[in-house]
Amino acid sequence: MDFSSFLTSLGTSFVIFVVLMLFFTWLSRKPGNQVVYFPSRILRGLEPWEGGRRSRSPVAWIREAFAATEADIVASAGVDAAVYLIFLSSVLGIFVLSGLLLLPVLLPIAATDHAYKSLAESNSNATFNNLDKLAMGNVHAKSSRLWAFLLANYWVSFVTFYVLWKSYKHVSDLRAATRSSQAVRPEDYAVLVRDIPADLQGQSRKEQVDSYFRALHPDTFYKSMVVTDNKQANKIWEELEGYKKKLARAEVVFAESKTTNNPEGTRPNNKTGFLGLIGEKVDTINYCNEKINELAAKLEIEQKETLKDKQQAAALVFFSSRPAAVSASQTLHAQMVDTWTVTEAPEPRQLIWKNLTKKFYERQIWQYGVYGIVFLTVVFYMIPIAAISAFTTLQNLRKYLPFLKVIVNQKAVKTILEAYLPQLALIIFLALLPALLLFLSKAEGIPSQGHVIRAASGKYFYFIVFNVFLGVTIGGTLFASLKIITKTPKKIVNLLADSLPPNATFFVTYVALQFFVGYGLELSRLVPLIIFHLKKKYLCKTEAEVKEAWAPGDFGYATRVPSNMLIMMVVFCYSVISPLIIPFGVVYFALGWLIARNQALNVYVPSYESYGRMWPHIHSRIVASLIIFQVLMFGYLGLKKFYYAPLMIPLIILSFFFAYVCNKRFYRSFSNTPLEMAYKDTKEIPNLDSIYAAYIPPCLKPEKPDDVVENYEDAKTNVSRTSSV
Amino acid sequence: MDFSSFLTSLGTSFVIFVVLMLFFTWLSRKPGNQVVYFPSRILRGLEPWEGGRRSRSPVAWIREAFAATEADIVASAGVDAAVYLIFLSSVLGIFVLSGLLLLPVLLPIAATDHAYKSLAESNSNATFNNLDKLAMGNVHAKSSRLWAFLLANYWVSFVTFYVLWKSYKHVSDLRAATRSSQAVRPEDYAVLVRDIPADLQGQSRKEQVDSYFRALHPDTFYKSMVVTDNKQANKIWEELEGYKKKLARAEVVFAESKTTNNPEGTRPNNKTGFLGLIGEKVDTINYCNEKINELAAKLEIEQKETLKDKQQAAALVFFSSRPAAVSASQTLHAQMVDTWTVTEAPEPRQLIWKNLTKKFYERQIWQYGVYGIVFLTVVFYMIPIAAISAFTTLQNLRKYLPFLKVIVNQKAVKTILEAYLPQLALIIFLALLPALLLFLSKAEGIPSQGHVIRAASGKYFYFIVFNVFLGVTIGGTLFASLKIITKTPKKIVNLLADSLPPNATFFVTYVALQFFVGYGLELSRLVPLIIFHLKKKYLCKTEAEVKEAWAPGDFGYATRVPSNMLIMMVVFCYSVISPLIIPFGVVYFALGWLIARNQALNVYVPSYESYGRMWPHIHSRIVASLIIFQVLMFGYLGLKKFYYAPLMIPLIILSFFFAYVCNKRFYRSFSNTPLEMAYKDTKEIPNLDSIYAAYIPPCLKPEKPDDVVENYEDAKTNVSRTSSV
């Protein structure tokens, strides 16, 4: 990529960004779009704009995003969003501090050397551009100028250690403060029990669980809820809900048809057969009412049967105090470790009901199976991605697909293609993965949604590191250097380090594309806006349907965090080799932070709350990126024949030590609740029945909401008594 | 080693064994030796012989050892001894079951082939003996007879899985049964708290610990005991005890001097200076009494000062119920994981007081430091041991030290030297290690004696595997094949597998030496007997001194288990290559089991009780030996050019899977106490004061024993009140 196409890329990206910003300013003022731009505020019952001013300045959102405190963020989007913002600001901090020293020192040192020039003199084939002159590649081998680049690694690393340590402490304190607050959270009073052994005394599961926990926790045991197989009940319930929606819709249609011309209205009809296309024609309202009554009765019978006969080997056990639940969740209960496995209960809305009943060894086998599949996918995805990135450089296209020459040689087409083709290929490719990874993570038998998302996000990170970063870096030079590789397979590390500098501009463009276009789309919410208006106009009839159409969703950490990580990793790895990338990284994370703050305050609604449990994962991946950067720099300094390159080794060891200390000091209080936190709340006993009711799955809730718990309880105990007689 | 020297070795070992057995039968009947042969029974207040018969048959001990139940063993020597016996019987079972199939099948298959013969015909230098003909080496390469040897590996492995699974379950149940018994054990009511953070409110440590635990466990907290720096108090106490002993001794001497000739007696004198050789001459009894009074007063002052000013950042916290202590020990207490570290308390007699106060990171750093030292020692010890074993084969001695020829060529000397020289070198070498390893393990900061012994035993096992087994196997052929190694360093695995068969006879001799001479010495207790009689005659004056002289000590698992492991590993590895080793292994473990049972019933007194916590270590090392055996067989079958050798790979994977499942299923109930066990005891609250008193170190116990706890408590609370005013 030459200098002009680099500038073209930057320029077009920037123009798109400006256009999207203008769109945002213009569209967000229209009252009809409020539900798209301020759904979170509306759901919390606030005015869309502070103070209700409609004619505010176009940059008001920036001022508001800056002015908000962390407590505001927590209140509006939860601790997880606050932790995500801490992640962005930490990386931003690292890059700002690194850039402060690296830019003024390394750029002059690189620019005043002449390695490329002397290469060009001795070898007329070699080409270089003005950007290359500002990078480490322009320094002569064995030059004592390399000392500056070596020390720059130390600076970057120590800055990272400092910022990460402060952030980890901050997140840990934030988690402790919010978890030990007075608010009653059902998951604090419950534990999840799995792998209940077969009972030999002919008790029902419910009796077995009750007697076991009553014996072990005589003072604090409250109640238990045995997990049931709800497949059938769920099916009926979903059908019932479907008819309820249909009825509401038909009633609106009927009401709307009562115009002045036709005061009676037209009663809506539908066909009962496949997709409403064939079969008998019926009056929708009557038909739905009939169906609802029929299904409601069926559901009631099925609910009783489920509670009676479909009890599984897992349960939720409720305690009368938080400390009791915390202690129980961390204490080994049974002598055989694969029975009576007790863990902290997930939030009700995070619970993956189907995974609860998976057996101990089933979970283990699935877990390793999934790891195997992911490993194979990581390895074999590398082949197509390497091919894509190698093919999509324009020179290669021309070389291998000569019939494209006519199009490609056009000046304008060429520049644009050259600027965007590889990056686009990459982005499309990456968009296909998350669904697969979420599915695989769920198959592991993890009981909570938040944990599934963390697991998927971890897998996505491996993909990104191996396929995108290493894939593009090696792949870009793969076709050119295929011969070298086959000859000396051991030198793959050297090859990698060698191919870093030529790929620097690729990644600078990639970063720029991500922040200008990506953030522009994020802030302007063009896609959700269009979808909302289309739906509202053509599909939605009832209030509930309109509300569903603008439901903002959550942040989507499973893909958001890893793609930020990729940028971070790229900037880390090129920070010393080609320090010009740092300002782009700073802009990326600064803009990202600002926009994420706006979205947290106004748009997204969390679908669960894990109190920052994703932070340790983020932390260890930042450290991993740092270590990869250090190893690559070690290789690259070695290639430059710098005798003191081994001085990188203590730095790498230090990084591992840092990771180890952080892990020891902070990690366990994220995976287990410390007793301290549970005890800070010394309030009287909360309404335990409502805590219990929070865990009843919707398909098993009786119609009358006032005696949910009694009904549920009664059904179980009556039934178990009958069955044990 | 040729066949005749092999027989000589066996023969002499057997003669020594018979002689030692005769000694045992003769000596153990003498009443004066009772305290050497039956100390455990005497200490438990039983008659030395059952039913008091003195003229019992020489094999009575065998009958008694067989007749004893596991409960007897637990009663006399504790669960640890019972678990050690389960280890011996498990390995015995594995070898018996293996041998039942391997001996009748493999020996004929090997004997009827002629690989050595054809080798001898084609190459006149090659030698082989009759033993070699019965081994796998005698089977031609690529022969289909190798199928039998391949399948033999499967048989041995499955037998091992079966026996180990049953044993693990048995040990786990035994541990559960004894731990949930009614007996009151102080460690069940206590937890160990380390890394208490610096207190900011000016409280004393005692107040800090009390308020923290009282807040978190309001219903079950009983008392706390802050760990103090007892160095000074301990020094005074030891001096005091020394003078008390000296006084007792002087009084006996004085009493004995009152003969009829000299009814007044002679008052003993001593000099006060260095070693009693110089300085003023004083009357010993008066001098000791003076010193005792002086030191007792000094001790009392020092005790108060220790309790007041030398409180450290660690404590023992006592709870009023077992389940409360169990829950507390497994629950994370503080948000910062490196503060308020709570673990199960070790037994009072296991507690290593000095290690309790080591800080969190200090422990971590020491641990890794020790691992590093051990690793280096393992690697560098290999060099001398390889040299020793290569030198000490007689041929090599003659080759490199020609001046020894005159001695070495004598027929008798030659045979004996050839039989014992390498084995002796090995045994002496191994005797030097345990002390070093115990010292290193203690330096890691482990708080309990039993854990230190497990850690040392683990390290010893690595030594044995790397240095003895691999060292001798490779080293024995090292000098001969030095050229091959330097040419193809990659082929070291092949070399290893290749050098297995020639070393088989070395190890058969080693095993025989171990069981005949080792067990003969163990049973006859010749060394302790001689030492006891010498001490009794020349040194001991008082009753206490005599008792000390025959104190039997414990089993000494730190060295005993690894040396059994070595034999087990050797027999495993040669079981298929040279099945003749199996009977020797069977005899070794059968005799070992029988003698250990006798020693457990009559001799050894446990110095601590860990309820079989060493079993998981033993188990995983047996599995490790099995895997090493499988890998070596894989290599050896490959060397034999057997095409189906890769069929060993599923077996190796299966072994890892077995280890994984066992670990998952059983391990955690060894490292943490399951709540089930703690709750089985529903007795009323025991005497908590006596539990508390059990942990007070001897140097801090006040003189008057009746109000130990009050004094101790008062001192602390008074003091802390004063200091906080």
mmCIF file of C-alpha atoms in Angstrom, chain A residues 470-680:
data_model
loop_
_atom_site.group_PDB
_atom_site.id
_atom_site.type_symbol
_atom_site.label_atom_id
_atom_site.label_comp_id
_atom_site.label_asym_id
_atom_site.label_seq_id
_atom_site.Cartn_x
_atom_site.Cartn_y
_atom_site.Cartn_z
ATOM 1 C CA LEU A 470 -0.884 -13.744 13.022
ATOM 2 C CA GLY A 471 -2.844 -14.792 9.924
ATOM 3 C CA VAL A 472 -2.666 -11.408 8.243
ATOM 4 C CA THR A 473 0.853 -10.743 9.343
ATOM 5 C CA ILE A 474 2.227 -14.034 8.116
ATOM 6 C CA GLY A 475 -0.365 -14.510 5.398
ATOM 7 C CA GLY A 476 0.380 -11.162 3.823
ATOM 8 C CA THR A 477 3.885 -12.283 3.096
ATOM 9 C CA LEU A 478 2.986 -15.940 2.762
ATOM 10 C CA PHE A 479 2.702 -16.141 -0.979
ATOM 11 C CA ALA A 480 5.860 -14.166 -1.473
ATOM 12 C CA SER A 481 7.875 -16.224 0.974
ATOM 13 C CA LEU A 482 6.372 -19.668 0.570
ATOM 14 C CA LYS A 483 9.716 -20.995 -0.495
ATOM 15 C CA ILE A 484 11.513 -19.680 2.567
ATOM 16 C CA ILE A 485 8.999 -21.301 4.874
ATOM 17 C CA THR A 486 9.182 -24.731 3.304
ATOM 18 C CA LYS A 487 12.950 -24.588 3.467
ATOM 19 C CA THR A 488 13.335 -23.531 7.070
ATOM 20 C CA PRO A 489 10.207 -24.228 9.064
ATOM 21 C CA LYS A 490 12.000 -23.326 12.270
ATOM 22 C CA LYS A 491 12.403 -19.725 11.274
ATOM 23 C CA ILE A 492 8.707 -18.980 11.441
ATOM 24 C CA VAL A 493 9.194 -16.662 14.410
ATOM 25 C CA ASN A 494 11.820 -14.725 12.534
ATOM 26 C CA LEU A 495 9.567 -14.570 9.535
ATOM 27 C CA LEU A 496 6.798 -13.225 11.706
ATOM 28 C CA ALA A 497 8.936 -10.507 13.181
ATOM 29 C CA ASP A 498 10.272 -9.747 9.739
ATOM 30 C CA SER A 499 6.840 -9.281 8.246
ATOM 31 C CA LEU A 500 5.653 -6.907 10.963
ATOM 32 C CA PRO A 501 6.866 -3.584 9.518
ATOM 33 C CA PRO A 502 5.395 -3.999 5.997
ATOM 34 C CA ASN A 503 1.997 -4.720 7.566
ATOM 35 C CA ALA A 504 1.989 -1.662 9.794
ATOM 36 C CA THR A 505 0.125 0.502 7.275
ATOM 37 C CA PHE A 506 -2.455 -2.225 6.749
ATOM 38 C CA PHE A 507 -3.270 -2.114 10.415
ATOM 39 C CA VAL A 508 -3.244 1.661 10.671
ATOM 40 C CA THR A 509 -5.885 1.707 7.951
ATOM 41 C CA TYR A 510 -7.801 -1.052 9.700
ATOM 42 C CA VAL A 511 -7.858 0.881 12.966
ATOM 43 C CA ALA A 512 -8.962 4.049 11.214
ATOM 44 C CA LEU A 513 -11.735 2.231 9.369
ATOM 45 C CA GLN A 514 -12.922 0.705 12.613
ATOM 46 C CA PHE A 515 -13.206 3.913 14.500
ATOM 47 C CA PHE A 516 -14.485 6.231 11.848
ATOM 48 C CA VAL A 517 -17.051 3.997 10.205
ATOM 49 C CA GLY A 518 -17.711 1.667 13.130
ATOM 50 C CA TYR A 519 -18.177 4.412 15.693
ATOM 51 C CA GLY A 520 -20.136 6.535 13.264
ATOM 52 C CA LEU A 521 -22.612 3.715 12.805
ATOM 53 C CA GLU A 522 -22.666 2.973 16.508
ATOM 54 C CA LEU A 523 -23.493 6.518 17.541
ATOM 55 C CA SER A 524 -25.908 7.330 14.723
ATOM 56 C CA ARG A 525 -27.710 3.982 15.153
ATOM 57 C CA LEU A 526 -28.708 4.133 11.509
ATOM 58 C CA VAL A 527 -29.477 0.427 11.218
ATOM 59 C CA PRO A 528 -31.702 0.147 14.344
ATOM 60 C CA LEU A 529 -33.391 3.406 13.343
ATOM 61 C CA ILE A 530 -34.324 2.154 9.876
ATOM 62 C CA ILE A 531 -35.452 -1.214 11.194
ATOM 63 C CA PHE A 532 -37.562 0.467 13.866
ATOM 64 C CA HIS A 533 -39.334 2.767 11.441
ATOM 65 C CA LEU A 534 -39.975 -0.030 8.966
ATOM 66 C CA LYS A 535 -41.390 -2.277 11.677
ATOM 67 C CA LYS A 536 -43.484 0.479 13.185
ATOM 68 C CA LYS A 537 -44.981 1.350 9.842
ATOM 69 C CA TYR A 538 -45.676 -2.100 8.443
ATOM 70 C CA LEU A 539 -45.707 -4.664 11.232
ATOM 71 C CA CYS A 540 -46.470 -3.346 14.706
ATOM 72 C CA LYS A 541 -50.071 -2.990 15.779
ATOM 73 C CA THR A 542 -50.110 -3.132 19.574
ATOM 74 C CA GLU A 543 -48.193 -1.009 22.053
ATOM 75 C CA ALA A 544 -46.214 -4.078 23.147
ATOM 76 C CA GLU A 545 -45.119 -4.729 19.605
ATOM 77 C CA VAL A 546 -43.881 -1.158 19.159
ATOM 78 C CA LYS A 547 -41.992 -1.409 22.404
ATOM 79 C CA GLU A 548 -40.399 -4.613 21.239
ATOM 80 C CA ALA A 549 -39.383 -2.950 17.998
ATOM 81 C CA TRP A 550 -37.285 -0.308 19.743
ATOM 82 C CA ALA A 551 -35.979 -2.534 22.550
ATOM 83 C CA PRO A 552 -32.334 -1.423 22.626
ATOM 84 C CA GLY A 553 -30.678 -4.704 23.683
ATOM 85 C CA ASP A 554 -27.464 -4.808 25.653
ATOM 86 C CA PHE A 555 -23.853 -3.949 24.892
ATOM 87 C CA GLY A 556 -23.067 -7.350 23.354
ATOM 88 C CA TYR A 557 -19.755 -7.847 25.139
ATOM 89 C CA ALA A 558 -19.136 -11.200 23.444
ATOM 90 C CA THR A 559 -18.074 -9.475 20.228
ATOM 91 C CA ARG A 560 -17.450 -5.923 21.364
ATOM 92 C CA VAL A 561 -14.682 -6.710 23.839
ATOM 93 C CA PRO A 562 -12.647 -8.995 21.549
ATOM 94 C CA SER A 563 -12.730 -6.544 18.665
ATOM 95 C CA ASN A 564 -11.470 -3.793 20.961
ATOM 96 C CA MET A 565 -8.836 -6.276 22.081
ATOM 97 C CA LEU A 566 -7.704 -6.821 18.521
ATOM 98 C CA ILE A 567 -7.128 -3.102 18.010
ATOM 99 C CA MET A 568 -5.347 -2.912 21.343
ATOM 100 C CA MET A 569 -3.123 -5.829 20.399
ATOM 101 C CA VAL A 570 -2.278 -4.330 17.022
ATOM 102 C CA VAL A 571 -1.404 -0.984 18.553
ATOM 103 C CA PHE A 572 0.685 -2.682 21.237
ATOM 104 C CA CYS A 573 2.642 -4.708 18.722
ATOM 105 C CA TYR A 574 3.375 -1.782 16.424
ATOM 106 C CA SER A 575 3.780 0.833 19.147
ATOM 107 C CA VAL A 576 7.581 0.623 19.136
ATOM 108 C CA ILE A 577 8.157 -0.567 15.582
ATOM 109 C CA SER A 578 6.050 2.178 14.073
ATOM 110 C CA PRO A 579 5.052 4.660 16.796
ATOM 111 C CA LEU A 580 2.837 6.594 14.401
ATOM 112 C CA ILE A 581 0.137 4.001 15.116
ATOM 113 C CA ILE A 582 -0.192 5.230 18.714
ATOM 114 C CA PRO A 583 -2.216 8.388 17.937
ATOM 115 C CA PHE A 584 -4.651 6.249 15.978
ATOM 116 C CA GLY A 585 -4.993 3.922 18.936
ATOM 117 C CA VAL A 586 -5.535 6.898 21.239
ATOM 118 C CA VAL A 587 -8.272 8.289 19.002
ATOM 119 C CA TYR A 588 -9.866 4.858 18.711
ATOM 120 C CA PHE A 589 -10.088 4.315 22.452
ATOM 121 C CA ALA A 590 -10.927 7.935 23.279
ATOM 122 C CA LEU A 591 -13.802 8.023 20.794
ATOM 123 C CA GLY A 592 -14.816 4.517 21.872
ATOM 124 C CA TRP A 593 -14.894 5.558 25.491
ATOM 125 C CA LEU A 594 -16.936 8.679 24.770
ATOM 126 C CA ILE A 595 -19.475 6.905 22.584
ATOM 127 C CA ALA A 596 -19.774 3.912 24.920
ATOM 128 C CA ARG A 597 -20.503 6.335 27.750
ATOM 129 C CA ASN A 598 -23.245 7.942 25.716
ATOM 130 C CA GLN A 599 -24.688 4.568 24.810
ATOM 131 C CA ALA A 600 -24.493 3.390 28.422
ATOM 132 C CA LEU A 601 -26.325 6.495 29.625
ATOM 133 C CA ASN A 602 -28.947 6.688 26.900
ATOM 134 C CA VAL A 603 -29.243 3.534 24.852
ATOM 135 C CA TYR A 604 -28.353 0.087 26.037
ATOM 136 C CA VAL A 605 -30.198 -1.782 28.758
ATOM 137 C CA PRO A 606 -28.214 -4.565 30.459
ATOM 138 C CA SER A 607 -29.782 -8.002 30.085
ATOM 139 C CA TYR A 608 -27.913 -9.295 33.101
ATOM 140 C CA GLU A 609 -25.546 -8.081 35.801
ATOM 141 C CA SER A 610 -22.348 -9.945 36.645
ATOM 142 C CA TYR A 611 -20.741 -7.200 38.776
ATOM 143 C CA GLY A 612 -17.666 -6.992 36.581
ATOM 144 C CA ARG A 613 -16.839 -10.676 36.530
ATOM 145 C CA MET A 614 -15.454 -10.187 33.032
ATOM 146 C CA TRP A 615 -12.669 -7.953 34.303
ATOM 147 C CA PRO A 616 -10.175 -10.717 35.214
ATOM 148 C CA HIS A 617 -10.576 -12.065 31.675
ATOM 149 C CA ILE A 618 -10.018 -8.639 30.164
ATOM 150 C CA HIS A 619 -7.041 -8.064 32.440
ATOM 151 C CA SER A 620 -5.317 -11.314 31.630
ATOM 152 C CA ARG A 621 -5.844 -10.772 27.901
ATOM 153 C CA ILE A 622 -4.337 -7.310 28.060
ATOM 154 C CA VAL A 623 -1.317 -8.837 29.779
ATOM 155 C CA ALA A 624 -1.233 -11.611 27.166
ATOM 156 C CA SER A 625 -1.191 -8.994 24.400
ATOM 157 C CA LEU A 626 1.643 -7.235 26.179
ATOM 158 C CA ILE A 627 3.626 -10.468 26.356
ATOM 159 C CA ILE A 628 3.035 -11.243 22.668
ATOM 160 C CA PHE A 629 4.253 -7.735 21.888
ATOM 161 C CA GLN A 630 7.371 -8.277 23.986
ATOM 162 C CA VAL A 631 8.138 -11.624 22.352
ATOM 163 C CA LEU A 632 7.737 -10.158 18.874
ATOM 164 C CA MET A 633 9.975 -7.242 19.779
ATOM 165 C CA PHE A 634 12.548 -9.685 21.103
ATOM 166 C CA GLY A 635 12.448 -11.448 17.731
ATOM 167 C CA TYR A 636 12.573 -8.203 15.769
ATOM 168 C CA LEU A 637 15.487 -6.786 17.752
ATOM 169 C CA GLY A 638 17.244 -10.091 17.129
ATOM 170 C CA LEU A 639 16.636 -9.722 13.405
ATOM 171 C CA LYS A 640 18.185 -6.277 13.584
ATOM 172 C CA LYS A 641 21.261 -8.092 14.942
ATOM 173 C CA PHE A 642 21.146 -6.043 18.115
ATOM 174 C CA TYR A 643 23.449 -7.728 20.624
ATOM 175 C CA TYR A 644 21.472 -6.584 23.645
ATOM 176 C CA ALA A 645 18.159 -8.035 22.428
ATOM 177 C CA PRO A 646 18.246 -10.661 25.249
ATOM 178 C CA LEU A 647 17.608 -7.780 27.655
ATOM 179 C CA MET A 648 13.985 -8.262 26.603
ATOM 180 C CA ILE A 649 13.885 -11.584 28.455
ATOM 181 C CA PRO A 650 13.748 -10.121 32.003
ATOM 182 C CA LEU A 651 10.883 -7.933 30.838
ATOM 183 C CA ILE A 652 8.936 -10.967 29.604
ATOM 184 C CA ILE A 653 9.545 -12.782 32.896
ATOM 185 C CA LEU A 654 8.439 -9.666 34.769
ATOM 186 C CA SER A 655 5.190 -9.629 32.804
ATOM 187 C CA PHE A 656 4.437 -13.213 33.769
ATOM 188 C CA PHE A 657 5.222 -12.343 37.363
ATOM 189 C CA PHE A 658 2.882 -9.347 37.200
ATOM 190 C CA ALA A 659 0.098 -11.526 35.818
ATOM 191 C CA TYR A 660 0.713 -14.067 38.563
ATOM 192 C CA VAL A 661 0.620 -11.516 41.386
ATOM 193 C CA CYS A 662 -2.551 -9.848 40.093
ATOM 194 C CA ASN A 663 -4.214 -13.191 39.729
ATOM 195 C CA LYS A 664 -3.277 -14.254 43.263
ATOM 196 C CA ARG A 665 -4.290 -10.995 44.827
ATOM 197 C CA PHE A 666 -7.565 -10.207 43.093
ATOM 198 C CA TYR A 667 -8.931 -13.156 41.166
ATOM 199 C CA ARG A 668 -10.543 -15.319 43.826
ATOM 200 C CA SER A 669 -12.804 -12.542 45.062
ATOM 201 C CA PHE A 670 -14.277 -12.463 41.552
ATOM 202 C CA SER A 671 -14.987 -16.183 41.363
ATOM 203 C CA ASN A 672 -16.140 -16.555 44.993
ATOM 204 C CA THR A 673 -17.989 -13.998 47.051
ATOM 205 C CA PRO A 674 -15.863 -12.969 50.061
ATOM 206 C CA LEU A 675 -17.647 -13.314 53.369
ATOM 207 C CA GLU A 676 -16.816 -9.688 54.182
ATOM 208 C CA MET A 677 -19.066 -8.493 51.362
ATOM 209 C CA ALA A 678 -21.980 -10.659 52.409
ATOM 210 C CA TYR A 679 -21.779 -9.463 55.988
ATOM 211 C CA LYS A 680 -21.736 -5.752 55.285
#
